[in-house]
Amino acid sequence: MLLIPCPYCGPRAESEFTCGGEGGVARPADPDRLGDAQWADYLFMRRNPKGLHHEQWRHVSGCGRWFNVRRDTVSYRIDAVWRMDEAPPAGVPGAGGAS
Ligand SMILES: [Zn+2]
């Protein structure tokens, strides 16, 4: 069983959570200027890396809150968890480090 460390409740079973997909996807700065292809990229195209991946999870059977997870898609190991109002740790896209 995968234990996910909710930043509000602590470690809980994966069955209490739902994955909301890739995290850190920035909304377009000026949506009126996007063409159809750019909208399609924003709405539907997501990374599918082999290795570390930034994801959004919600603790649906607990506090109900959304938070960020960096999880290795091969080993399932979670190496970072942070709240939505926190800055991502170094090495996560948006943290100012390497992505
Ligand atoms: Zn929670």
CSV table of N, CA, C and O and ligand atoms in Angstrom, one decimal:
chain,number,residue,atom,x,y,z
A,1,MET,N,0.8,-1.2,0.0
A,1,MET,CA,0.0,0.0,0.0
A,1,MET,C,0.9,1.2,0.0
A,1,MET,O,1.9,1.3,0.7
A,2,LEU,N,0.5,2.2,-0.8
A,2,LEU,CA,1.2,3.4,-0.9
A,2,LEU,C,0.7,4.4,0.2
A,2,LEU,O,-0.5,4.6,0.3
A,3,LEU,N,1.6,4.9,1.0
A,3,LEU,CA,1.3,5.9,2.0
A,3,LEU,C,1.6,7.3,1.4
A,3,LEU,O,2.7,7.5,1.0
A,4,ILE,N,0.7,8.1,1.5
A,4,ILE,CA,0.8,9.5,1.0
A,4,ILE,C,0.8,10.4,2.2
A,4,ILE,O,-0.1,10.5,3.0
A,5,PRO,N,1.9,11.2,2.4
A,5,PRO,CA,2.0,12.1,3.5
A,5,PRO,C,1.2,13.4,3.2
A,5,PRO,O,1.8,14.4,2.7
A,6,CYS,N,0.0,13.5,3.7
A,6,CYS,CA,-0.8,14.7,3.5
A,6,CYS,C,-0.1,15.8,4.4
A,6,CYS,O,0.2,15.5,5.5
A,7,PRO,N,0.1,17.0,3.8
A,7,PRO,CA,0.8,18.0,4.6
A,7,PRO,C,0.0,18.5,5.8
A,7,PRO,O,0.5,19.2,6.7
A,8,TYR,N,-1.3,18.2,5.8
A,8,TYR,CA,-2.2,18.6,6.9
A,8,TYR,C,-2.5,17.5,7.9
A,8,TYR,O,-2.7,17.8,9.1
A,9,CYS,N,-2.6,16.3,7.5
A,9,CYS,CA,-3.0,15.1,8.3
A,9,CYS,C,-1.9,14.1,8.6
A,9,CYS,O,-2.1,13.3,9.5
A,10,GLY,N,-0.8,14.2,7.8
A,10,GLY,CA,0.2,13.2,8.0
A,10,GLY,C,0.0,12.0,7.1
A,10,GLY,O,-0.9,12.0,6.2
A,11,PRO,N,0.8,10.9,7.2
A,11,PRO,CA,0.7,9.8,6.3
A,11,PRO,C,-0.6,9.1,6.4
A,11,PRO,O,-1.1,8.8,7.5
A,12,ARG,N,-1.2,8.8,5.2
A,12,ARG,CA,-2.5,8.1,5.1
A,12,ARG,C,-2.4,7.2,3.9
A,12,ARG,O,-1.6,7.3,3.0
A,13,ALA,N,-3.3,6.2,3.9
A,13,ALA,CA,-3.4,5.2,2.8
A,13,ALA,C,-3.8,5.9,1.5
A,13,ALA,O,-4.6,6.8,1.5
A,14,GLU,N,-3.2,5.4,0.4
A,14,GLU,CA,-3.5,6.0,-0.9
A,14,GLU,C,-5.0,6.0,-1.2
A,14,GLU,O,-5.5,6.9,-1.9
A,15,SER,N,-5.8,5.0,-0.6
A,15,SER,CA,-7.2,4.9,-0.9
A,15,SER,C,-8.0,6.1,-0.4
A,15,SER,O,-9.1,6.3,-0.8
A,16,GLU,N,-7.4,7.0,0.4
A,16,GLU,CA,-8.0,8.2,0.9
A,16,GLU,C,-7.9,9.4,0.0
A,16,GLU,O,-8.4,10.4,0.2
A,17,PHE,N,-7.1,9.2,-1.1
A,17,PHE,CA,-6.7,10.3,-2.0
A,17,PHE,C,-7.2,10.1,-3.4
A,17,PHE,O,-7.5,9.0,-3.8
A,18,THR,N,-7.3,11.2,-4.1
A,18,THR,CA,-7.5,11.1,-5.5
A,18,THR,C,-6.4,12.0,-6.2
A,18,THR,O,-6.0,13.0,-5.7
A,19,CYS,N,-5.9,11.5,-7.3
A,19,CYS,CA,-4.8,12.2,-8.0
A,19,CYS,C,-5.5,13.2,-9.0
A,19,CYS,O,-6.4,12.8,-9.8
A,20,GLY,N,-5.0,14.4,-9.0
A,20,GLY,CA,-5.6,15.4,-9.9
A,20,GLY,C,-4.7,15.7,-11.1
A,20,GLY,O,-4.9,16.7,-11.8
A,21,GLY,N,-3.7,14.8,-11.4
A,21,GLY,CA,-2.9,15.0,-12.6
A,21,GLY,C,-1.7,15.8,-12.3
A,21,GLY,O,-1.3,16.1,-11.1
A,22,GLU,N,-1.1,16.3,-13.4
A,22,GLU,CA,0.2,17.0,-13.3
A,22,GLU,C,0.0,18.3,-12.5
A,22,GLU,O,-1.0,19.0,-12.7
A,23,GLY,N,0.9,18.6,-11.7
A,23,GLY,CA,0.9,19.9,-11.0
A,23,GLY,C,1.8,20.9,-11.6
A,23,GLY,O,2.6,20.6,-12.5
A,24,GLY,N,1.6,22.2,-11.2
A,24,GLY,CA,2.4,23.2,-11.7
A,24,GLY,C,2.1,23.7,-13.2
A,24,GLY,O,2.9,24.4,-13.8
A,25,VAL,N,0.9,23.3,-13.7
A,25,VAL,CA,0.6,23.7,-15.0
A,25,VAL,C,0.1,25.2,-14.9
A,25,VAL,O,-1.0,25.4,-14.3
A,26,ALA,N,0.8,26.1,-15.5
A,26,ALA,CA,0.4,27.5,-15.4
A,26,ALA,C,-0.7,27.9,-16.3
A,26,ALA,O,-0.7,27.5,-17.5
A,27,ARG,N,-1.6,28.7,-15.9
A,27,ARG,CA,-2.7,29.2,-16.7
A,27,ARG,C,-2.1,30.2,-17.7
A,27,ARG,O,-1.1,30.9,-17.4
A,28,PRO,N,-2.6,30.3,-18.9
A,28,PRO,CA,-2.1,31.2,-19.9
A,28,PRO,C,-2.2,32.6,-19.3
A,28,PRO,O,-3.2,33.0,-18.8
A,29,ALA,N,-1.2,33.4,-19.5
A,29,ALA,CA,-1.2,34.8,-19.0
A,29,ALA,C,-2.2,35.7,-19.8
A,29,ALA,O,-2.8,36.5,-19.1
A,30,ASP,N,-2.4,35.4,-21.0
A,30,ASP,CA,-3.3,36.2,-21.8
A,30,ASP,C,-4.1,35.3,-22.7
A,30,ASP,O,-3.9,35.1,-23.9
A,31,PRO,N,-5.2,34.7,-22.1
A,31,PRO,CA,-6.0,33.6,-22.8
A,31,PRO,C,-6.6,34.1,-24.1
A,31,PRO,O,-6.8,33.3,-25.0
A,32,ASP,N,-6.9,35.4,-24.2
A,32,ASP,CA,-7.6,35.9,-25.4
A,32,ASP,C,-6.6,35.8,-26.7
A,32,ASP,O,-7.1,35.9,-27.8
A,33,ARG,N,-5.4,35.7,-26.4
A,33,ARG,CA,-4.4,35.6,-27.5
A,33,ARG,C,-4.1,34.2,-28.0
A,33,ARG,O,-3.3,34.0,-28.9
A,34,LEU,N,-4.6,33.2,-27.3
A,34,LEU,CA,-4.3,31.8,-27.7
A,34,LEU,C,-5.1,31.3,-28.8
A,34,LEU,O,-6.3,31.6,-28.9
A,35,GLY,N,-4.5,30.6,-29.7
A,35,GLY,CA,-5.1,29.9,-30.8
A,35,GLY,C,-5.6,28.6,-30.3
A,35,GLY,O,-5.4,28.1,-29.2
A,36,ASP,N,-6.3,27.8,-31.2
A,36,ASP,CA,-6.9,26.5,-30.9
A,36,ASP,C,-5.8,25.5,-30.4
A,36,ASP,O,-6.0,24.8,-29.5
A,37,ALA,N,-4.7,25.5,-31.2
A,37,ALA,CA,-3.6,24.6,-30.9
A,37,ALA,C,-3.0,24.9,-29.5
A,37,ALA,O,-2.7,24.0,-28.7
A,38,GLN,N,-2.9,26.2,-29.2
A,38,GLN,CA,-2.3,26.5,-27.9
A,38,GLN,C,-3.3,26.2,-26.8
A,38,GLN,O,-2.8,25.7,-25.7
A,39,TRP,N,-4.6,26.4,-27.0
A,39,TRP,CA,-5.5,26.0,-26.0
A,39,TRP,C,-5.5,24.5,-25.8
A,39,TRP,O,-5.6,24.0,-24.7
A,40,ALA,N,-5.4,23.7,-26.9
A,40,ALA,CA,-5.4,22.3,-26.8
A,40,ALA,C,-4.2,21.8,-26.0
A,40,ALA,O,-4.2,20.9,-25.1
A,41,ASP,N,-3.0,22.5,-26.2
A,41,ASP,CA,-1.8,22.1,-25.5
A,41,ASP,C,-2.0,22.4,-24.0
A,41,ASP,O,-1.7,21.6,-23.2
A,42,TYR,N,-2.6,23.5,-23.7
A,42,TYR,CA,-2.8,23.9,-22.3
A,42,TYR,C,-3.8,22.9,-21.6
A,42,TYR,O,-3.6,22.5,-20.5
A,43,LEU,N,-4.9,22.6,-22.3
A,43,LEU,CA,-5.9,21.8,-21.6
A,43,LEU,C,-5.6,20.3,-21.6
A,43,LEU,O,-6.0,19.6,-20.6
A,44,PHE,N,-5.0,19.8,-22.6
A,44,PHE,CA,-4.9,18.3,-22.7
A,44,PHE,C,-3.5,17.7,-22.7
A,44,PHE,O,-3.3,16.6,-22.4
A,45,MET,N,-2.5,18.5,-23.0
A,45,MET,CA,-1.1,17.9,-23.2
A,45,MET,C,-0.4,17.9,-21.8
A,45,MET,O,-0.3,19.0,-21.2
A,46,ARG,N,-0.1,16.8,-21.3
A,46,ARG,CA,0.6,16.7,-20.0
A,46,ARG,C,1.9,15.8,-20.2
A,46,ARG,O,2.0,15.0,-21.0
A,47,ARG,N,2.8,16.1,-19.3
A,47,ARG,CA,4.1,15.3,-19.3
A,47,ARG,C,3.8,13.9,-18.8
A,47,ARG,O,2.8,13.8,-18.0
A,48,ASN,N,4.5,13.0,-19.2
A,48,ASN,CA,4.4,11.6,-18.7
A,48,ASN,C,5.8,11.0,-18.5
A,48,ASN,O,6.2,10.1,-19.2
A,49,PRO,N,6.5,11.6,-17.6
A,49,PRO,CA,7.9,11.2,-17.5
A,49,PRO,C,8.1,9.9,-16.8
A,49,PRO,O,7.3,9.4,-16.0
A,50,LYS,N,9.2,9.3,-17.1
A,50,LYS,CA,9.7,8.1,-16.4
A,50,LYS,C,10.7,8.7,-15.3
A,50,LYS,O,11.8,9.0,-15.7
A,51,GLY,N,10.2,8.8,-14.1
A,51,GLY,CA,11.0,9.3,-13.1
A,51,GLY,C,10.2,10.3,-12.3
A,51,GLY,O,9.0,10.2,-12.1
A,52,LEU,N,10.9,11.4,-11.8
A,52,LEU,CA,10.2,12.3,-10.9
A,52,LEU,C,9.1,13.1,-11.6
A,52,LEU,O,9.4,13.6,-12.8
A,53,HIS,N,8.0,13.2,-11.0
A,53,HIS,CA,6.8,13.9,-11.6
A,53,HIS,C,6.1,14.8,-10.6
A,53,HIS,O,5.9,14.3,-9.4
A,54,HIS,N,5.8,16.0,-10.9
A,54,HIS,CA,5.1,16.9,-10.0
A,54,HIS,C,3.6,16.6,-10.3
A,54,HIS,O,3.1,16.8,-11.4
A,55,GLU,N,2.9,16.2,-9.2
A,55,GLU,CA,1.4,15.9,-9.3
A,55,GLU,C,0.6,16.7,-8.2
A,55,GLU,O,1.2,17.1,-7.2
A,56,GLN,N,-0.7,16.8,-8.5
A,56,GLN,CA,-1.6,17.4,-7.5
A,56,GLN,C,-2.4,16.2,-7.0
A,56,GLN,O,-2.9,15.4,-7.7
A,57,TRP,N,-2.6,16.2,-5.6
A,57,TRP,CA,-3.4,15.2,-5.0
A,57,TRP,C,-4.4,15.9,-4.1
A,57,TRP,O,-4.1,16.9,-3.5
A,58,ARG,N,-5.5,15.2,-3.9
A,58,ARG,CA,-6.6,15.7,-2.9
A,58,ARG,C,-6.9,14.7,-1.9
A,58,ARG,O,-7.1,13.5,-2.3
A,59,HIS,N,-6.9,15.0,-0.6
A,59,HIS,CA,-7.2,14.1,0.4
A,59,HIS,C,-8.7,14.1,0.6
A,59,HIS,O,-9.3,14.6,1.6
A,60,VAL,N,-9.4,13.3,-0.3
A,60,VAL,CA,-10.9,13.4,-0.3
A,60,VAL,C,-11.5,12.7,0.9
A,60,VAL,O,-12.6,13.1,1.3
A,61,SER,N,-10.9,11.7,1.5
A,61,SER,CA,-11.5,11.1,2.7
A,61,SER,C,-10.9,11.6,4.0
A,61,SER,O,-11.0,10.9,5.0
A,62,GLY,N,-10.2,12.7,3.9
A,62,GLY,CA,-9.6,13.3,5.1
A,62,GLY,C,-10.0,14.8,5.1
A,62,GLY,O,-11.1,15.1,5.2
A,63,CYS,N,-9.0,15.6,5.0
A,63,CYS,CA,-9.2,17.1,5.2
A,63,CYS,C,-9.8,17.7,3.9
A,63,CYS,O,-10.3,18.8,4.0
A,64,GLY,N,-9.8,17.0,2.8
A,64,GLY,CA,-10.4,17.5,1.6
A,64,GLY,C,-9.6,18.5,0.8
A,64,GLY,O,-10.0,19.1,-0.2
A,65,ARG,N,-8.3,18.7,1.3
A,65,ARG,CA,-7.5,19.7,0.7
A,65,ARG,C,-6.6,19.2,-0.4
A,65,ARG,O,-6.2,18.0,-0.4
A,66,TRP,N,-6.3,20.1,-1.4
A,66,TRP,CA,-5.4,19.8,-2.5
A,66,TRP,C,-4.0,20.1,-2.0
A,66,TRP,O,-3.8,21.1,-1.2
A,67,PHE,N,-3.0,19.4,-2.5
A,67,PHE,CA,-1.6,19.7,-2.2
A,67,PHE,C,-0.8,19.1,-3.4
A,67,PHE,O,-1.3,18.4,-4.2
A,68,ASN,N,0.5,19.4,-3.3
A,68,ASN,CA,1.5,19.0,-4.3
A,68,ASN,C,2.3,17.8,-3.9
A,68,ASN,O,2.7,17.8,-2.7
A,69,VAL,N,2.6,17.0,-4.8
A,69,VAL,CA,3.5,15.8,-4.5
A,69,VAL,C,4.5,15.7,-5.6
A,69,VAL,O,4.2,15.9,-6.8
A,70,ARG,N,5.7,15.4,-5.3
A,70,ARG,CA,6.7,15.0,-6.3
A,70,ARG,C,6.9,13.5,-6.1
A,70,ARG,O,7.4,13.1,-5.0
A,71,ARG,N,6.6,12.7,-7.1
A,71,ARG,CA,6.6,11.2,-7.0
A,71,ARG,C,7.4,10.6,-8.2
A,71,ARG,O,7.3,11.1,-9.3
A,72,ASP,N,8.1,9.6,-7.8
A,72,ASP,CA,8.8,8.9,-8.9
A,72,ASP,C,7.9,7.9,-9.5
A,72,ASP,O,7.3,7.0,-8.8
A,73,THR,N,7.7,8.0,-10.8
A,73,THR,CA,6.7,7.2,-11.5
A,73,THR,C,7.1,5.7,-11.7
A,73,THR,O,6.3,4.9,-12.0
A,74,VAL,N,8.4,5.5,-11.4
A,74,VAL,CA,8.9,4.1,-11.6
A,74,VAL,C,8.8,3.4,-10.2
A,74,VAL,O,8.3,2.3,-10.1
A,75,SER,N,9.3,4.0,-9.2
A,75,SER,CA,9.4,3.4,-7.8
A,75,SER,C,8.2,3.8,-6.9
A,75,SER,O,8.0,3.2,-5.9
A,76,TYR,N,7.4,4.7,-7.3
A,76,TYR,CA,6.3,5.3,-6.5
A,76,TYR,C,6.8,6.0,-5.3
A,76,TYR,O,6.0,6.5,-4.5
A,77,ARG,N,8.1,6.2,-5.1
A,77,ARG,CA,8.6,6.9,-3.9
A,77,ARG,C,8.2,8.4,-4.0
A,77,ARG,O,8.4,9.0,-5.1
A,78,ILE,N,7.7,8.9,-2.9
A,78,ILE,CA,7.4,10.3,-2.8
A,78,ILE,C,8.5,11.0,-2.1
A,78,ILE,O,8.8,10.6,-1.0
A,79,ASP,N,9.1,12.0,-2.8
A,79,ASP,CA,10.3,12.6,-2.1
A,79,ASP,C,10.0,14.1,-1.7
A,79,ASP,O,10.8,14.7,-1.0
A,80,ALA,N,8.8,14.6,-2.0
A,80,ALA,CA,8.5,15.9,-1.6
A,80,ALA,C,7.0,16.1,-1.6
A,80,ALA,O,6.3,15.6,-2.5
A,81,VAL,N,6.5,16.8,-0.6
A,81,VAL,CA,5.1,17.2,-0.5
A,81,VAL,C,5.0,18.6,0.0
A,81,VAL,O,5.8,19.0,0.9
A,82,TRP,N,4.2,19.4,-0.6
A,82,TRP,CA,4.0,20.8,-0.1
A,82,TRP,C,2.6,21.3,-0.4
A,82,TRP,O,2.0,20.9,-1.3
A,83,ARG,N,2.2,22.2,0.5
A,83,ARG,CA,0.8,22.8,0.3
A,83,ARG,C,0.8,23.7,-0.9
A,83,ARG,O,1.8,24.1,-1.4
A,84,MET,N,-0.4,24.0,-1.3
A,84,MET,CA,-0.6,24.9,-2.4
A,84,MET,C,-0.1,26.3,-2.2
A,84,MET,O,0.3,27.0,-3.1
A,85,ASP,N,-0.1,26.7,-0.9
A,85,ASP,CA,0.4,28.1,-0.6
A,85,ASP,C,1.9,28.1,-0.3
A,85,ASP,O,2.4,29.2,0.1
A,86,GLU,N,2.6,27.0,-0.5
A,86,GLU,CA,4.0,27.0,-0.3
A,86,GLU,C,4.8,26.9,-1.6
A,86,GLU,O,4.3,26.5,-2.6
A,87,ALA,N,6.0,27.4,-1.6
A,87,ALA,CA,6.9,27.4,-2.7
A,87,ALA,C,7.3,25.9,-2.9
A,87,ALA,O,7.5,25.2,-1.9
A,88,PRO,N,7.5,25.5,-4.2
A,88,PRO,CA,8.0,24.1,-4.4
A,88,PRO,C,9.4,24.0,-3.9
A,88,PRO,O,10.2,25.0,-4.0
A,89,PRO,N,9.8,22.8,-3.6
A,89,PRO,CA,11.2,22.6,-3.2
A,89,PRO,C,12.1,22.7,-4.4
A,89,PRO,O,11.7,22.7,-5.5
A,90,ALA,N,13.4,22.9,-4.1
A,90,ALA,CA,14.4,23.0,-5.2
A,90,ALA,C,14.3,21.8,-6.1
A,90,ALA,O,14.1,20.7,-5.7
A,91,GLY,N,14.5,22.0,-7.4
A,91,GLY,CA,14.4,21.0,-8.4
A,91,GLY,C,13.1,20.7,-9.0
A,91,GLY,O,13.0,20.0,-10.0
A,92,VAL,N,12.0,21.3,-8.5
A,92,VAL,CA,10.7,21.2,-9.1
A,92,VAL,C,10.4,22.4,-10.0
A,92,VAL,O,10.8,23.5,-9.6
A,93,PRO,N,9.9,22.1,-11.2
A,93,PRO,CA,9.6,23.3,-12.0
A,93,PRO,C,8.8,24.3,-11.3
A,93,PRO,O,7.8,24.0,-10.6
A,94,GLY,N,9.2,25.6,-11.4
A,94,GLY,CA,8.6,26.7,-10.7
A,94,GLY,C,9.3,27.1,-9.5
A,94,GLY,O,9.1,28.1,-8.9
A,95,ALA,N,10.3,26.2,-9.1
A,95,ALA,CA,11.1,26.5,-7.9
A,95,ALA,C,12.4,27.3,-8.2
A,95,ALA,O,13.1,27.7,-7.3
A,96,GLY,N,12.6,27.5,-9.5
A,96,GLY,CA,13.7,28.3,-9.9
A,96,GLY,C,15.0,27.4,-10.1
A,96,GLY,O,16.0,27.9,-10.5
A,97,GLY,N,14.9,26.2,-9.9
A,97,GLY,CA,16.0,25.3,-10.1
A,97,GLY,C,15.8,24.5,-11.4
A,97,GLY,O,15.0,24.8,-12.2
A,98,ALA,N,16.6,23.5,-11.6
A,98,ALA,CA,16.5,22.6,-12.8
A,98,ALA,C,15.2,21.9,-12.7
A,98,ALA,O,14.7,21.5,-11.7
A,99,SER,N,14.6,21.6,-13.9
A,99,SER,CA,13.4,20.8,-13.9
A,99,SER,C,13.7,19.5,-14.5
A,99,SER,O,13.6,18.6,-14.7
B,1,ZN,ZN,-5.4,15.6,4.8
